[in-house]
PDB file of C-alpha atoms in Angstrom:
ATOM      1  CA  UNK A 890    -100.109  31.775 110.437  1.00 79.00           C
ATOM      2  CA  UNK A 891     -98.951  34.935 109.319  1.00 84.00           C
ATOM      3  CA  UNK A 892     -97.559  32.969 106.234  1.00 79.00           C
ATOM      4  CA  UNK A 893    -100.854  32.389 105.059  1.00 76.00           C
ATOM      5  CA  UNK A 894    -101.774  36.461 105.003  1.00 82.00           C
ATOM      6  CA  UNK A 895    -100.638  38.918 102.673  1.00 86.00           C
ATOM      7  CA  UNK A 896    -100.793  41.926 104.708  1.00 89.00           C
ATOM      8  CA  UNK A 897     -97.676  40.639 106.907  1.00 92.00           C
ATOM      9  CA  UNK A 898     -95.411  40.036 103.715  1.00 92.00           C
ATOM     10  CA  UNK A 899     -94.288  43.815 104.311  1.00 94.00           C
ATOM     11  CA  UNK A 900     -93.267  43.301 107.454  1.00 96.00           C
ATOM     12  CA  UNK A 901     -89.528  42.806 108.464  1.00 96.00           C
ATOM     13  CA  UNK A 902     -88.989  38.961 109.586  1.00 96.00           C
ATOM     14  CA  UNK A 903     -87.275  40.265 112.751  1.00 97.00           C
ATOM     15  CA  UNK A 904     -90.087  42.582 113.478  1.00 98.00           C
ATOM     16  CA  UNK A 905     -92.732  40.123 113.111  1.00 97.00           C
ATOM     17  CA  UNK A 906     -90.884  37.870 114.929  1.00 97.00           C
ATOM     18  CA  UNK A 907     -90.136  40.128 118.174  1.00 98.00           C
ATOM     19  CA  UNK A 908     -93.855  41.076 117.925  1.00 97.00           C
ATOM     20  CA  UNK A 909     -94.367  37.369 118.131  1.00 95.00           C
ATOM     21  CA  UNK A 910     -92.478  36.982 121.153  1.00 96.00           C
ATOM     22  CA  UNK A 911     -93.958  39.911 122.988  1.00 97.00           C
ATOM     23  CA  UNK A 912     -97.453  38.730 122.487  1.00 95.00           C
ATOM     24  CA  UNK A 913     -96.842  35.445 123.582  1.00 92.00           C
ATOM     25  CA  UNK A 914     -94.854  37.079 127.176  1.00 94.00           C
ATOM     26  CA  UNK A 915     -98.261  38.481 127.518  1.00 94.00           C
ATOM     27  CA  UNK A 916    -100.219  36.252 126.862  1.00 91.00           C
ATOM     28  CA  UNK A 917     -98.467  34.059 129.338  1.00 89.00           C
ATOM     29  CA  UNK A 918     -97.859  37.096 131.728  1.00 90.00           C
ATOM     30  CA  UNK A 919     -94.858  36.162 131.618  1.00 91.00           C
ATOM     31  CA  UNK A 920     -93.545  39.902 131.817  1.00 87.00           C
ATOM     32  CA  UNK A 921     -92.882  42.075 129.014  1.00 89.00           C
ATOM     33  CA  UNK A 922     -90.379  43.793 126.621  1.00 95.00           C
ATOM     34  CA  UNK A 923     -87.151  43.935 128.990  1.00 96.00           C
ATOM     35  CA  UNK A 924     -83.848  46.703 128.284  1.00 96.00           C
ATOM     36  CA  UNK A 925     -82.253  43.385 126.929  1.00 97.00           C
ATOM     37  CA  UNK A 926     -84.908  42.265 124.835  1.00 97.00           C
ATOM     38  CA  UNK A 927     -85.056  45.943 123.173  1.00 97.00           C
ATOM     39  CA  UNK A 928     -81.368  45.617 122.990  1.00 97.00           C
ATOM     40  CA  UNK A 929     -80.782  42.643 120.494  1.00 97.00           C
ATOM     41  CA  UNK A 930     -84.287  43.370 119.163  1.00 97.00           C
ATOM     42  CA  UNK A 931     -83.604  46.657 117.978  1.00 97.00           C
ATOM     43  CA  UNK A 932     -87.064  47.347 118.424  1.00 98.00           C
ATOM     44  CA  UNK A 933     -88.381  49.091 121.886  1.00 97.00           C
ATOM     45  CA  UNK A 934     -91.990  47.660 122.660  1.00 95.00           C
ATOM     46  CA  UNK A 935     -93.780  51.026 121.428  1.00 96.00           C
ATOM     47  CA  UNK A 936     -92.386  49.563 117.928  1.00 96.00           C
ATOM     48  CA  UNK A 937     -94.173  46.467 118.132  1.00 97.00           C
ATOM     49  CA  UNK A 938     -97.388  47.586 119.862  1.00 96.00           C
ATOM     50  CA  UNK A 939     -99.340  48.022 116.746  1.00 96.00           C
ATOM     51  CA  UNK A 940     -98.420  44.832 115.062  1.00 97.00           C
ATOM     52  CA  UNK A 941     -98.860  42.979 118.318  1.00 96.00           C
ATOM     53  CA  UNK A 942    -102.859  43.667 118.373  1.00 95.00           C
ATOM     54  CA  UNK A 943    -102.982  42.899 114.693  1.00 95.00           C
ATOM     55  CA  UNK A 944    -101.263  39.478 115.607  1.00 94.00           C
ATOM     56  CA  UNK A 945    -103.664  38.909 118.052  1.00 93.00           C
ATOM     57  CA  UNK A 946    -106.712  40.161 116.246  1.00 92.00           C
ATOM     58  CA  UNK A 947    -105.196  36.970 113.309  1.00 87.00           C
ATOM     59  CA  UNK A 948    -105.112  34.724 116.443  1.00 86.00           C
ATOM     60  CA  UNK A 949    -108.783  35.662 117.533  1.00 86.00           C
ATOM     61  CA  UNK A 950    -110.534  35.886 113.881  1.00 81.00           C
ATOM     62  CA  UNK A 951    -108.711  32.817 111.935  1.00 71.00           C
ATOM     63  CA  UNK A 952    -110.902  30.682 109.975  1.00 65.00           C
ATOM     64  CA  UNK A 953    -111.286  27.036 111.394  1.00 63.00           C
ATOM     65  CA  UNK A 954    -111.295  25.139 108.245  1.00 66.00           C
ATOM     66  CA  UNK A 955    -108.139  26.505 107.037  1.00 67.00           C
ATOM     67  CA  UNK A 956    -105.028  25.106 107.805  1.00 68.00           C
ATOM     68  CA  UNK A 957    -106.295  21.805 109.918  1.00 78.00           C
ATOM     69  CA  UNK A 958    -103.183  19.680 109.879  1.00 81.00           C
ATOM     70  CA  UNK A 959    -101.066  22.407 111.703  1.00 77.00           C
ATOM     71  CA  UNK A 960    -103.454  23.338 114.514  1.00 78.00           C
ATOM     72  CA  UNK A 961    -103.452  19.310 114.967  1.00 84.00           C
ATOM     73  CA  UNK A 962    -100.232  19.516 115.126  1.00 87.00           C
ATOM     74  CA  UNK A 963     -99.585  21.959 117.251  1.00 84.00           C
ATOM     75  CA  UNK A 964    -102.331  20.896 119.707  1.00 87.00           C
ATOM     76  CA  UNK A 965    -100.012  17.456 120.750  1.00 89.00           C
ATOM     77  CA  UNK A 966     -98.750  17.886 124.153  1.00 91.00           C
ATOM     78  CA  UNK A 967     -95.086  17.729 122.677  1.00 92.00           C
ATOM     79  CA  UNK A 968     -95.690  20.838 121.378  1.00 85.00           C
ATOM     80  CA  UNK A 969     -97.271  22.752 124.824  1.00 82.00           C
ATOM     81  CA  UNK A 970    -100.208  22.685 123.000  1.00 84.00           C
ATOM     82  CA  UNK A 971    -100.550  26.099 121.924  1.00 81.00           C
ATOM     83  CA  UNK A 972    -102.933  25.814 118.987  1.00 79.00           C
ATOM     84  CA  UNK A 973    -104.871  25.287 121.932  1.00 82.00           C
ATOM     85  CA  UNK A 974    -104.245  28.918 123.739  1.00 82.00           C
ATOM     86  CA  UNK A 975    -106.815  31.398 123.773  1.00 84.00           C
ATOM     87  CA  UNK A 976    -105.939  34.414 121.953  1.00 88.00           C
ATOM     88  CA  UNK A 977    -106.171  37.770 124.789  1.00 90.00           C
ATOM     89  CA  UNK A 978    -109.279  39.650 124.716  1.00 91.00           C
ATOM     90  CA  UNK A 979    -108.394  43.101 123.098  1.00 91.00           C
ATOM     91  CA  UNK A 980    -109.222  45.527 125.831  1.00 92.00           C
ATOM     92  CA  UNK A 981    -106.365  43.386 128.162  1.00 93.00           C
ATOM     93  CA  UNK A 982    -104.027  43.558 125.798  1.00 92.00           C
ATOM     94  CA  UNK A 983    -104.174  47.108 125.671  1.00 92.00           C
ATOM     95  CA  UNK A 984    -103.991  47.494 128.702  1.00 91.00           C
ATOM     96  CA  UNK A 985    -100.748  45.039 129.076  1.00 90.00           C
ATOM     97  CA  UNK A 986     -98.774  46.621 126.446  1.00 90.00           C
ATOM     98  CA  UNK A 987     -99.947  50.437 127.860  1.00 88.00           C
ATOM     99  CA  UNK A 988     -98.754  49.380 131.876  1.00 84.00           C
ATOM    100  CA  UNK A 989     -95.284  47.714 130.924  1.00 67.00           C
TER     101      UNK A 989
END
């Protein structure tokens, strides 16, 4: 998605794509940013809080008619269906990223 939006064209690949990762570990609570993580990252998760809520403000504000084919896509059970997840609410995410 972030292809689609200029604003993330300054951001380093690696960045964006630990910031990625992060959001989805929460989202999934499936624990957050761990001493190895940071370690091959480069990137400790106080670097990544920022663009994680932008990420997930793009996840809860995207526009529907835009790129249709993907989201099909990537609603298929062979893909886990995660076109289908709900984006966090903003206030939990917060919180999240503030308690790990």
């Amino acid at each position: 998605m972030t292809l689609q939006e200029y604003d993330y064209a300054r951001e380093r690949p690696s960045k964006l794509a630990a910031s990625c990762l992060l959001l989805a570990l929460t989202m999934k609570n499936l624990g957050g940013w761990t001493p190895t993580l940071e370690y091959y990252s480069g990137y400790s998760a106080q670097d990544l809080h920022p663009l994680v809520k932008r990420l997930n403000f793009l996840l809860t504000y995207q526009p529907h008619d835009k790129l249709n084919a993907v989201r099909s896509k990537y609603s298929h059970r062979a893909f886990f269906e995660v076109a289908k997840v709900a984006p966090m609410d903003m206030l939990k995410l917060e919180e999240a990223l503030t308690s790990s």
